[in-house]
Amino acid sequence: MVRYGIVGDIEKNPEGLVHAVNTLRDKYHVDVLIGNGDLCDVMEDERDTYNNGALIWTAFIQSGLESYVIPGNHDNFSGFGRLNKNFALHNAVRPTAFEYGVYKISKGNHDLVFIPGSDFVVPHGYVFGIERESGIYLRKRDTFEPISQEDLEWLQKTWEHGGSSPQDFIFYTDLREISKVIDGKRPTIVFSHVPRKFEGLSDSVDSGHGIEVYRVNLGEKKHEDPELMKYFIEKVDYHIFDENLLRRLKLLGYLVMEDTGFVQSPEPNASRIILPSQFRKEVPIIGQNEASKTPFSSSEQGLQSIIDFAEYHSEGRNIVYVAVERKGGRGSEELKNEFEKAGVRIVVNGHFHHFCSHDEKGRSVMPGVVSDTLFINHGSFDDKSAVILEVHDDGEVSYERPII
């Protein structure tokens, strides 16, 4: 029997991980630690990103336990990649800047399969999908060009010596590899920061409730054809929903349409916006992460309604920010398809910051119940949430929720 202590989504409280790791080791007697993504917040200052991430790596190392880490959508090369290069985890599989793809580790009577990255394209980040083979790619507008490890090493030296990277690069994992590494002969536990998609469930591991912020440029036409989107629209941010969010936005002077969940910045020139999760400071948006901004195609569902709303409420502004409240299953359709092909039945996820556990049909699985099927979201460490997964001698699993 092996006990895995699993944490993730450590974006606000990396200082608390040392105590949590010691508790998992000494009180709950876990054998292995796993950091399941979002270990470095790329929205922070680069130095803070690295320093806060170093607290997390140090906590894992000082535990003396076997440790594994995978990147999520908040992790990129400047934080996660450099930390994995500079901090050697004890017996760890380390998806460094030069490692990508689905990978498998054999542990006694079962296998561990790790899927690094997410379906969010983050500059210098870790991305998965089915559009291309695993590898390192330069992103140039809407195209991705493969590059060699030698070229990336040059980019790395440029980065580490204080220069800015001349290109936006990503580390890509081909999800079609899942069926290649899982043969169905041994019990397999899959770790993926982003959940697969579930449909028709009132609560599931991929249930999200958040605010997506879009930037709509009404001053520059994209198409003359009235049947196509005639303006540029870009998603520039996402934040976990807070029950006080709409009330606070009103206090800040935002125009809020509660019946639709749309929120519009009242800023006259819309050159700055106060983000929902960062009420204490103004954050510049225009010019931030320009390399990551790509206009959505006209086939994207729902985007036209956002443009229509922005146009109706623009009051003459050329740039309008619209935030959309999103609810329901928001997992990866591609992961769903690949998991079903490979017969994946045990998966540990994070990303949506809420704990949930169920089987493939959405039926709740309670702590301590031994099962051969489990989809579980460990929740956010920032909310004091973690999971201990116990793999039994027959390969079935159960879980408990530690107090950390």
Tab-separated table of C-alpha atoms in Angstrom:
chain	number	residue	atom	x	y	z
A	1	MET	CA	0.000	0.000	0.000
A	2	VAL	CA	1.275	3.466	-0.942
A	3	ARG	CA	-0.010	6.781	0.403
A	4	TYR	CA	0.304	9.869	-1.811
A	5	GLY	CA	0.037	13.367	-0.325
A	6	ILE	CA	-1.210	15.694	-3.065
A	7	VAL	CA	-1.283	19.493	-3.117
A	8	GLY	CA	-1.669	22.063	-5.857
A	9	ASP	CA	-2.898	25.533	-6.776
A	10	ILE	CA	-0.414	27.163	-4.394
A	11	GLU	CA	-0.723	30.728	-5.613
A	12	LYS	CA	-1.085	32.853	-2.470
A	13	ASN	CA	0.420	30.975	0.476
A	14	PRO	CA	3.672	29.196	-0.436
A	15	GLU	CA	5.002	29.968	3.062
A	16	GLY	CA	2.466	27.556	4.568
A	17	LEU	CA	3.637	24.544	2.606
A	18	VAL	CA	6.479	23.581	4.976
A	19	HIS	CA	4.039	23.043	7.843
A	20	ALA	CA	1.587	21.240	5.564
A	21	VAL	CA	4.246	18.903	4.180
A	22	ASN	CA	5.524	18.099	7.669
A	23	THR	CA	1.953	17.362	8.751
A	24	LEU	CA	1.384	15.056	5.796
A	25	ARG	CA	4.617	13.223	6.581
A	26	ASP	CA	4.485	13.037	10.390
A	27	LYS	CA	0.755	12.871	11.168
A	28	TYR	CA	-0.670	11.212	8.072
A	29	HIS	CA	2.409	9.122	7.176
A	30	VAL	CA	2.354	9.692	3.426
A	31	ASP	CA	5.037	7.939	1.397
A	32	VAL	CA	5.157	10.232	-1.636
A	33	LEU	CA	4.478	13.927	-2.238
A	34	ILE	CA	2.994	15.291	-5.447
A	35	GLY	CA	2.716	18.925	-6.512
A	36	ASN	CA	-0.102	18.822	-9.037
A	37	GLY	CA	0.343	22.092	-10.896
A	38	ASP	CA	0.075	25.844	-10.347
A	39	LEU	CA	3.161	25.950	-8.150
A	40	CYS	CA	4.393	29.296	-9.515
A	41	ASP	CA	2.074	32.205	-10.245
A	42	VAL	CA	3.122	33.693	-13.577
A	43	MET	CA	0.987	36.761	-12.918
A	44	GLU	CA	3.446	37.947	-10.303
A	45	ASP	CA	6.744	39.747	-10.722
A	46	GLU	CA	9.306	37.323	-12.163
A	47	ARG	CA	11.539	37.547	-9.093
A	48	ASP	CA	8.588	36.928	-6.769
A	49	THR	CA	7.493	34.038	-8.954
A	50	TYR	CA	10.870	32.364	-8.574
A	51	ASN	CA	11.295	33.145	-4.865
A	52	ASN	CA	7.817	31.943	-3.921
A	53	GLY	CA	8.298	28.838	-6.018
A	54	ALA	CA	11.608	28.196	-4.257
A	55	LEU	CA	9.704	28.006	-0.961
A	56	ILE	CA	7.602	25.209	-2.427
A	57	TRP	CA	10.543	23.276	-3.853
A	58	THR	CA	12.437	23.655	-0.572
A	59	ALA	CA	9.488	22.288	1.419
A	60	PHE	CA	9.382	19.208	-0.798
A	61	ILE	CA	13.124	18.664	-0.614
A	62	GLN	CA	13.380	19.110	3.155
A	63	SER	CA	10.625	16.557	3.717
A	64	GLY	CA	12.996	13.799	2.613
A	65	LEU	CA	10.119	12.142	0.788
A	66	GLU	CA	10.012	11.010	-2.801
A	67	SER	CA	8.435	13.910	-4.688
A	68	TYR	CA	6.918	14.578	-8.088
A	69	VAL	CA	5.871	17.880	-9.625
A	70	ILE	CA	4.013	18.799	-12.795
A	71	PRO	CA	3.280	22.246	-14.233
A	72	GLY	CA	-0.186	23.747	-14.540
A	73	ASN	CA	-1.536	26.798	-16.333
A	74	HIS	CA	0.116	29.231	-13.861
A	75	ASP	CA	3.546	27.651	-14.359
A	76	ASN	CA	6.035	28.661	-17.016
A	77	PHE	CA	9.713	28.478	-17.827
A	78	SER	CA	10.761	31.550	-15.825
A	79	GLY	CA	9.494	29.976	-12.617
A	80	PHE	CA	8.792	26.265	-12.901
A	81	GLY	CA	11.437	25.458	-15.500
A	82	ARG	CA	14.300	27.261	-13.759
A	83	LEU	CA	13.314	25.920	-10.337
A	84	ASN	CA	13.366	22.361	-11.612
A	85	LYS	CA	16.793	22.970	-13.088
A	86	ASN	CA	18.225	24.491	-9.902
A	87	PHE	CA	16.501	22.318	-7.277
A	88	ALA	CA	16.949	18.568	-7.560
A	89	LEU	CA	13.986	16.826	-5.945
A	90	HIS	CA	14.723	13.540	-4.179
A	91	ASN	CA	13.936	10.686	-6.589
A	92	ALA	CA	11.690	13.029	-8.520
A	93	VAL	CA	10.603	12.897	-12.091
A	94	ARG	CA	11.303	16.464	-13.064
A	95	PRO	CA	9.494	17.897	-16.095
A	96	THR	CA	12.076	20.579	-16.720
A	97	ALA	CA	12.239	23.069	-19.537
A	98	PHE	CA	13.540	20.319	-21.821
A	99	GLU	CA	11.017	17.640	-20.837
A	100	TYR	CA	7.506	17.330	-22.191
A	101	GLY	CA	5.054	14.659	-23.175
A	102	VAL	CA	3.034	12.132	-21.205
A	103	TYR	CA	5.276	10.070	-18.948
A	104	LYS	CA	4.830	6.988	-16.770
A	105	ILE	CA	6.461	5.742	-13.581
A	106	SER	CA	6.045	2.203	-12.258
A	107	LYS	CA	5.394	1.966	-8.512
A	108	GLY	CA	5.068	-1.550	-7.138
A	109	ASN	CA	1.705	-2.915	-8.237
A	110	HIS	CA	0.594	0.208	-10.112
A	111	ASP	CA	1.706	2.930	-12.510
A	112	LEU	CA	1.678	6.705	-12.217
A	113	VAL	CA	1.034	8.707	-15.377
A	114	PHE	CA	1.747	12.453	-15.419
A	115	ILE	CA	0.294	14.921	-17.919
A	116	PRO	CA	2.135	18.249	-17.654
A	117	GLY	CA	0.603	21.569	-18.600
A	118	SER	CA	-2.881	22.723	-19.459
A	119	ASP	CA	-5.096	23.725	-22.357
A	120	PHE	CA	-4.235	27.396	-21.735
A	121	VAL	CA	-1.529	28.872	-23.970
A	122	VAL	CA	0.767	30.737	-21.565
A	123	PRO	CA	3.923	32.447	-22.879
A	124	HIS	CA	6.906	30.185	-22.128
A	125	GLY	CA	4.424	27.764	-20.569
A	126	TYR	CA	3.409	24.116	-20.659
A	127	VAL	CA	0.530	23.294	-22.997
A	128	PHE	CA	-1.249	20.101	-24.035
A	129	GLY	CA	-3.484	19.208	-26.955
A	130	ILE	CA	-3.774	16.951	-29.992
A	131	GLU	CA	-2.742	19.370	-32.748
A	132	ARG	CA	0.967	18.532	-32.878
A	133	GLU	CA	3.603	16.163	-31.558
A	134	SER	CA	5.217	16.688	-28.175
A	135	GLY	CA	8.102	19.107	-28.333
A	136	ILE	CA	9.312	22.674	-27.973
A	137	TYR	CA	7.686	25.248	-30.233
A	138	LEU	CA	8.113	28.903	-31.062
A	139	ARG	CA	4.850	30.753	-31.365
A	140	LYS	CA	4.614	33.325	-34.152
A	141	ARG	CA	1.165	34.867	-34.371
A	142	ASP	CA	-1.126	31.937	-35.155
A	143	THR	CA	1.594	29.420	-36.066
A	144	PHE	CA	3.858	27.144	-34.036
A	145	GLU	CA	7.311	26.209	-35.305
A	146	PRO	CA	9.290	23.350	-33.694
A	147	ILE	CA	12.721	24.249	-32.368
A	148	SER	CA	15.622	22.167	-31.130
A	149	GLN	CA	16.828	21.854	-27.579
A	150	GLU	CA	20.020	23.662	-28.615
A	151	ASP	CA	18.019	26.677	-29.757
A	152	LEU	CA	16.084	26.697	-26.520
A	153	GLU	CA	19.319	26.512	-24.527
A	154	TRP	CA	20.398	29.679	-26.297
A	155	LEU	CA	17.096	31.306	-25.369
A	156	GLN	CA	17.585	30.117	-21.809
A	157	LYS	CA	21.021	31.733	-21.549
A	158	THR	CA	19.588	34.956	-22.928
A	159	TRP	CA	16.833	34.841	-20.323
A	160	GLU	CA	19.140	34.039	-17.398
A	161	HIS	CA	21.528	36.871	-18.255
A	162	GLY	CA	18.800	39.450	-17.971
A	163	GLY	CA	17.749	39.686	-21.566
A	164	SER	CA	14.229	39.196	-22.785
A	165	SER	CA	13.377	36.199	-24.898
A	166	PRO	CA	13.174	37.168	-28.573
A	167	GLN	CA	10.320	34.736	-29.127
A	168	ASP	CA	7.362	33.229	-27.319
A	169	PHE	CA	7.974	29.509	-26.851
A	170	ILE	CA	5.917	26.706	-25.329
A	171	PHE	CA	6.511	23.131	-24.197
A	172	TYR	CA	3.855	21.000	-25.826
A	173	THR	CA	2.483	17.618	-24.743
A	174	ASP	CA	0.592	15.503	-27.262
A	175	LEU	CA	-2.370	13.921	-25.443
A	176	ARG	CA	-2.494	11.142	-28.023
A	177	GLU	CA	0.460	9.659	-26.147
A	178	ILE	CA	-1.879	8.682	-23.294
A	179	SER	CA	-3.032	5.577	-25.157
A	180	LYS	CA	0.586	4.680	-25.868
A	181	VAL	CA	1.772	4.722	-22.250
A	182	ILE	CA	-1.347	3.119	-20.699
A	183	ASP	CA	-1.699	-0.491	-21.785
A	184	GLY	CA	-4.467	-1.555	-19.379
A	185	LYS	CA	-2.373	-4.333	-17.849
A	186	ARG	CA	-1.709	-2.582	-14.533
A	187	PRO	CA	-3.758	-0.257	-12.316
A	188	THR	CA	-2.923	3.309	-13.345
A	189	ILE	CA	-3.315	6.616	-11.518
A	190	VAL	CA	-3.248	9.693	-13.751
A	191	PHE	CA	-2.200	13.124	-12.487
A	192	SER	CA	-3.316	16.088	-14.576
A	193	HIS	CA	-3.699	19.643	-13.326
A	194	VAL	CA	-6.634	20.242	-15.671
A	195	PRO	CA	-9.620	17.850	-15.433
A	196	ARG	CA	-11.325	16.128	-18.312
A	197	LYS	CA	-14.720	17.445	-19.293
A	198	PHE	CA	-17.878	16.032	-17.711
A	199	GLU	CA	-21.320	16.876	-19.039
A	200	GLY	CA	-24.745	16.995	-17.436
A	201	LEU	CA	-23.504	16.916	-13.827
A	202	SER	CA	-24.525	19.426	-11.162
A	203	ASP	CA	-21.083	19.110	-9.566
A	204	SER	CA	-17.945	17.511	-10.924
A	205	VAL	CA	-14.164	17.784	-10.807
A	206	ASP	CA	-14.302	20.216	-13.725
A	207	SER	CA	-17.038	22.458	-12.324
A	208	GLY	CA	-15.800	26.008	-12.595
A	209	HIS	CA	-17.252	29.307	-11.472
A	210	GLY	CA	-15.186	32.201	-12.609
A	211	ILE	CA	-14.902	35.494	-14.413
A	212	GLU	CA	-13.344	35.677	-17.871
A	213	VAL	CA	-12.176	39.147	-18.897
A	214	TYR	CA	-12.297	40.002	-22.593
A	215	ARG	CA	-10.792	42.993	-24.386
A	216	VAL	CA	-12.912	44.165	-27.308
A	217	ASN	CA	-11.379	46.562	-29.836
A	218	LEU	CA	-14.222	48.481	-31.448
A	219	GLY	CA	-11.853	50.928	-33.113
A	220	GLU	CA	-10.321	48.518	-35.601
A	221	LYS	CA	-12.428	46.355	-37.864
A	222	LYS	CA	-11.447	42.738	-38.412
A	223	HIS	CA	-13.966	41.937	-41.162
A	224	GLU	CA	-16.289	43.922	-43.393
A	225	ASP	CA	-18.589	40.939	-43.829
A	226	PRO	CA	-21.541	41.465	-41.449
A	227	GLU	CA	-21.901	37.694	-41.090
A	228	LEU	CA	-18.477	37.491	-39.462
A	229	MET	CA	-17.139	39.102	-36.326
A	230	LYS	CA	-16.187	42.573	-37.433
A	231	TYR	CA	-14.152	43.485	-34.336
A	232	PHE	CA	-11.192	41.963	-32.543
A	233	ILE	CA	-11.851	40.202	-29.237
A	234	GLU	CA	-9.221	38.738	-26.919
A	235	LYS	CA	-9.518	36.896	-23.615
A	236	VAL	CA	-6.978	38.550	-21.341
A	237	ASP	CA	-7.699	37.185	-17.872
A	238	TYR	CA	-9.571	34.678	-15.727
A	239	HIS	CA	-10.380	34.832	-12.029
A	240	ILE	CA	-12.085	32.501	-9.576
A	241	PHE	CA	-15.538	33.814	-8.733
A	242	ASP	CA	-16.108	35.296	-5.286
A	243	GLU	CA	-19.597	35.563	-3.803
A	244	ASN	CA	-18.908	39.217	-3.026
A	245	LEU	CA	-17.530	39.892	-6.489
A	246	LEU	CA	-20.489	41.726	-8.003
A	247	ARG	CA	-21.030	43.799	-4.866
A	248	ARG	CA	-17.386	44.850	-4.828
A	249	LEU	CA	-17.399	45.646	-8.524
A	250	LYS	CA	-20.337	47.981	-7.922
A	251	LEU	CA	-18.393	49.686	-5.137
A	252	LEU	CA	-15.525	50.163	-7.584
A	253	GLY	CA	-17.830	51.844	-10.070
A	254	TYR	CA	-18.242	48.993	-12.537
A	255	LEU	CA	-21.377	48.753	-14.646
A	256	VAL	CA	-22.857	45.346	-13.779
A	257	MET	CA	-25.644	43.410	-15.468
A	258	GLU	CA	-26.387	40.761	-12.868
A	259	ASP	CA	-28.972	38.915	-14.925
A	260	THR	CA	-26.406	38.031	-17.603
A	261	GLY	CA	-23.256	38.083	-15.527
A	262	PHE	CA	-21.614	40.600	-17.833
A	263	VAL	CA	-19.400	43.255	-16.267
A	264	GLN	CA	-17.998	46.268	-18.083
A	265	SER	CA	-15.190	48.567	-17.049
A	266	PRO	CA	-16.387	52.177	-16.711
A	267	GLU	CA	-12.887	53.517	-17.326
A	268	PRO	CA	-13.266	56.335	-19.901
A	269	ASN	CA	-10.372	55.211	-22.085
A	270	ALA	CA	-10.288	51.603	-20.867
A	271	SER	CA	-6.511	51.749	-20.684
A	272	ARG	CA	-6.518	50.303	-17.175
A	273	ILE	CA	-8.857	47.976	-15.374
A	274	ILE	CA	-9.140	46.870	-11.751
A	275	LEU	CA	-9.177	43.090	-11.803
A	276	PRO	CA	-11.656	41.222	-9.571
A	277	SER	CA	-9.012	39.281	-7.630
A	278	GLN	CA	-6.692	42.255	-7.171
A	279	PHE	CA	-8.842	44.985	-5.646
A	280	ARG	CA	-5.970	46.684	-3.869
A	281	LYS	CA	-4.092	47.743	-6.966
A	282	GLU	CA	-4.666	48.807	-10.528
A	283	VAL	CA	-3.158	46.458	-13.065
A	284	PRO	CA	-2.263	47.621	-16.575
A	285	ILE	CA	-3.758	45.415	-19.244
A	286	ILE	CA	-2.834	46.984	-22.565
A	287	GLY	CA	0.684	45.884	-23.461
A	288	GLN	CA	0.703	43.038	-20.922
A	289	ASN	CA	1.624	39.644	-22.364
A	290	GLU	CA	1.120	40.916	-25.890
A	291	ALA	CA	2.708	37.772	-27.285
A	292	SER	CA	-0.077	35.677	-25.763
A	293	LYS	CA	-2.891	37.687	-27.305
A	294	THR	CA	-4.334	36.168	-30.424
A	295	PRO	CA	-7.719	37.234	-31.809
A	296	PHE	CA	-10.304	34.474	-31.503
A	297	SER	CA	-11.691	33.057	-34.715
A	298	SER	CA	-15.189	34.011	-35.767
A	299	SER	CA	-16.351	30.462	-35.107
A	300	GLU	CA	-15.933	30.768	-31.330
A	301	GLN	CA	-19.346	30.339	-29.748
A	302	GLY	CA	-20.654	33.113	-27.573
A	303	LEU	CA	-18.030	35.680	-28.525
A	304	GLN	CA	-20.370	37.553	-30.835
A	305	SER	CA	-22.737	38.228	-27.931
A	306	ILE	CA	-19.826	39.709	-25.969
A	307	ILE	CA	-18.957	41.972	-28.890
A	308	ASP	CA	-22.607	43.010	-29.225
A	309	PHE	CA	-22.752	43.836	-25.526
A	310	ALA	CA	-19.525	45.836	-25.704
A	311	GLU	CA	-20.740	47.737	-28.755
A	312	TYR	CA	-24.093	48.554	-27.142
A	313	HIS	CA	-22.515	49.832	-23.905
A	314	SER	CA	-19.370	51.381	-25.387
A	315	GLU	CA	-20.574	55.006	-25.107
A	316	GLY	CA	-18.079	55.934	-27.809
A	317	ARG	CA	-15.098	54.055	-26.356
A	318	ASN	CA	-12.886	52.173	-28.777
A	319	ILE	CA	-11.581	49.691	-26.186
A	320	VAL	CA	-14.083	47.967	-23.904
A	321	TYR	CA	-13.415	45.296	-21.291
A	322	VAL	CA	-16.199	42.796	-20.677
A	323	ALA	CA	-16.089	40.157	-17.955
A	324	VAL	CA	-18.263	37.076	-18.352
A	325	GLU	CA	-19.408	34.898	-15.487
A	326	ARG	CA	-18.834	31.258	-16.378
A	327	LYS	CA	-20.423	28.298	-14.582
A	328	GLY	CA	-20.579	24.554	-15.142
A	329	GLY	CA	-18.264	21.909	-16.547
A	330	ARG	CA	-15.211	23.558	-18.049
A	331	GLY	CA	-12.818	20.630	-18.362
A	332	SER	CA	-10.888	19.539	-21.433
A	333	GLU	CA	-12.861	17.794	-24.160
A	334	GLU	CA	-9.606	16.447	-25.595
A	335	LEU	CA	-8.645	14.899	-22.252
A	336	LYS	CA	-12.100	13.331	-22.019
A	337	ASN	CA	-11.724	11.680	-25.411
A	338	GLU	CA	-8.184	10.429	-24.787
A	339	PHE	CA	-9.043	9.118	-21.301
A	340	GLU	CA	-11.984	7.169	-22.693
A	341	LYS	CA	-9.822	5.680	-25.446
A	342	ALA	CA	-7.235	4.519	-22.904
A	343	GLY	CA	-9.768	3.339	-20.309
A	344	VAL	CA	-8.533	5.773	-17.644
A	345	ARG	CA	-10.516	5.301	-14.422
A	346	ILE	CA	-8.462	6.974	-11.665
A	347	VAL	CA	-7.499	10.641	-12.101
A	348	VAL	CA	-6.324	13.370	-9.713
A	349	ASN	CA	-6.924	16.989	-10.766
A	350	GLY	CA	-6.821	20.566	-9.505
A	351	HIS	CA	-7.251	23.834	-11.415
A	352	PHE	CA	-10.827	24.763	-10.429
A	353	HIS	CA	-10.051	25.381	-6.744
A	354	HIS	CA	-12.826	23.240	-5.297
A	355	PHE	CA	-12.814	19.750	-3.837
A	356	CYS	CA	-14.946	17.119	-5.533
A	357	SER	CA	-14.868	13.329	-5.931
A	358	HIS	CA	-17.031	11.002	-8.008
A	359	ASP	CA	-16.983	8.052	-10.389
A	360	GLU	CA	-17.265	8.209	-14.178
A	361	LYS	CA	-21.052	8.651	-13.962
A	362	GLY	CA	-20.884	11.458	-11.424
A	363	ARG	CA	-21.848	9.393	-8.379
A	364	SER	CA	-20.147	10.711	-5.263
A	365	VAL	CA	-17.274	8.703	-3.776
A	366	MET	CA	-16.864	9.237	-0.042
A	367	PRO	CA	-13.567	9.255	1.929
A	368	GLY	CA	-12.369	5.795	2.896
A	369	VAL	CA	-14.419	4.007	0.239
A	370	VAL	CA	-12.236	1.614	-1.765
A	371	SER	CA	-12.926	1.765	-5.488
A	372	ASP	CA	-11.414	0.996	-8.867
A	373	THR	CA	-12.833	4.248	-10.271
A	374	LEU	CA	-12.203	7.723	-8.894
A	375	PHE	CA	-12.108	11.210	-10.359
A	376	ILE	CA	-11.000	13.623	-7.651
A	377	ASN	CA	-10.152	17.326	-7.489
A	378	HIS	CA	-7.833	18.048	-4.561
A	379	GLY	CA	-8.899	21.691	-4.327
A	380	SER	CA	-6.640	24.667	-3.700
A	381	PHE	CA	-3.888	24.640	-1.105
A	382	ASP	CA	-4.632	28.339	-0.616
A	383	ASP	CA	-7.979	27.164	0.828
A	384	LYS	CA	-6.241	24.610	3.103
A	385	SER	CA	-7.317	21.792	0.825
A	386	ALA	CA	-5.259	18.700	0.016
A	387	VAL	CA	-5.875	15.011	-0.623
A	388	ILE	CA	-4.231	11.764	0.449
A	389	LEU	CA	-4.679	9.012	-2.127
A	390	GLU	CA	-4.121	5.489	-0.862
A	391	VAL	CA	-3.347	2.786	-3.420
A	392	HIS	CA	-4.164	-0.639	-1.990
A	393	ASP	CA	-2.432	-3.928	-2.714
A	394	ASP	CA	-5.026	-4.891	-5.328
A	395	GLY	CA	-4.589	-1.580	-7.156
A	396	GLU	CA	-7.862	-0.057	-6.006
A	397	VAL	CA	-7.817	3.325	-4.293
A	398	SER	CA	-9.386	5.308	-1.475
A	399	TYR	CA	-8.792	8.830	-0.229
A	400	GLU	CA	-8.922	11.034	2.822
A	401	ARG	CA	-8.901	14.789	3.322
A	402	PRO	CA	-6.171	15.819	5.773
A	403	ILE	CA	-6.337	18.819	8.069
A	404	ILE	CA	-3.334	20.922	7.098
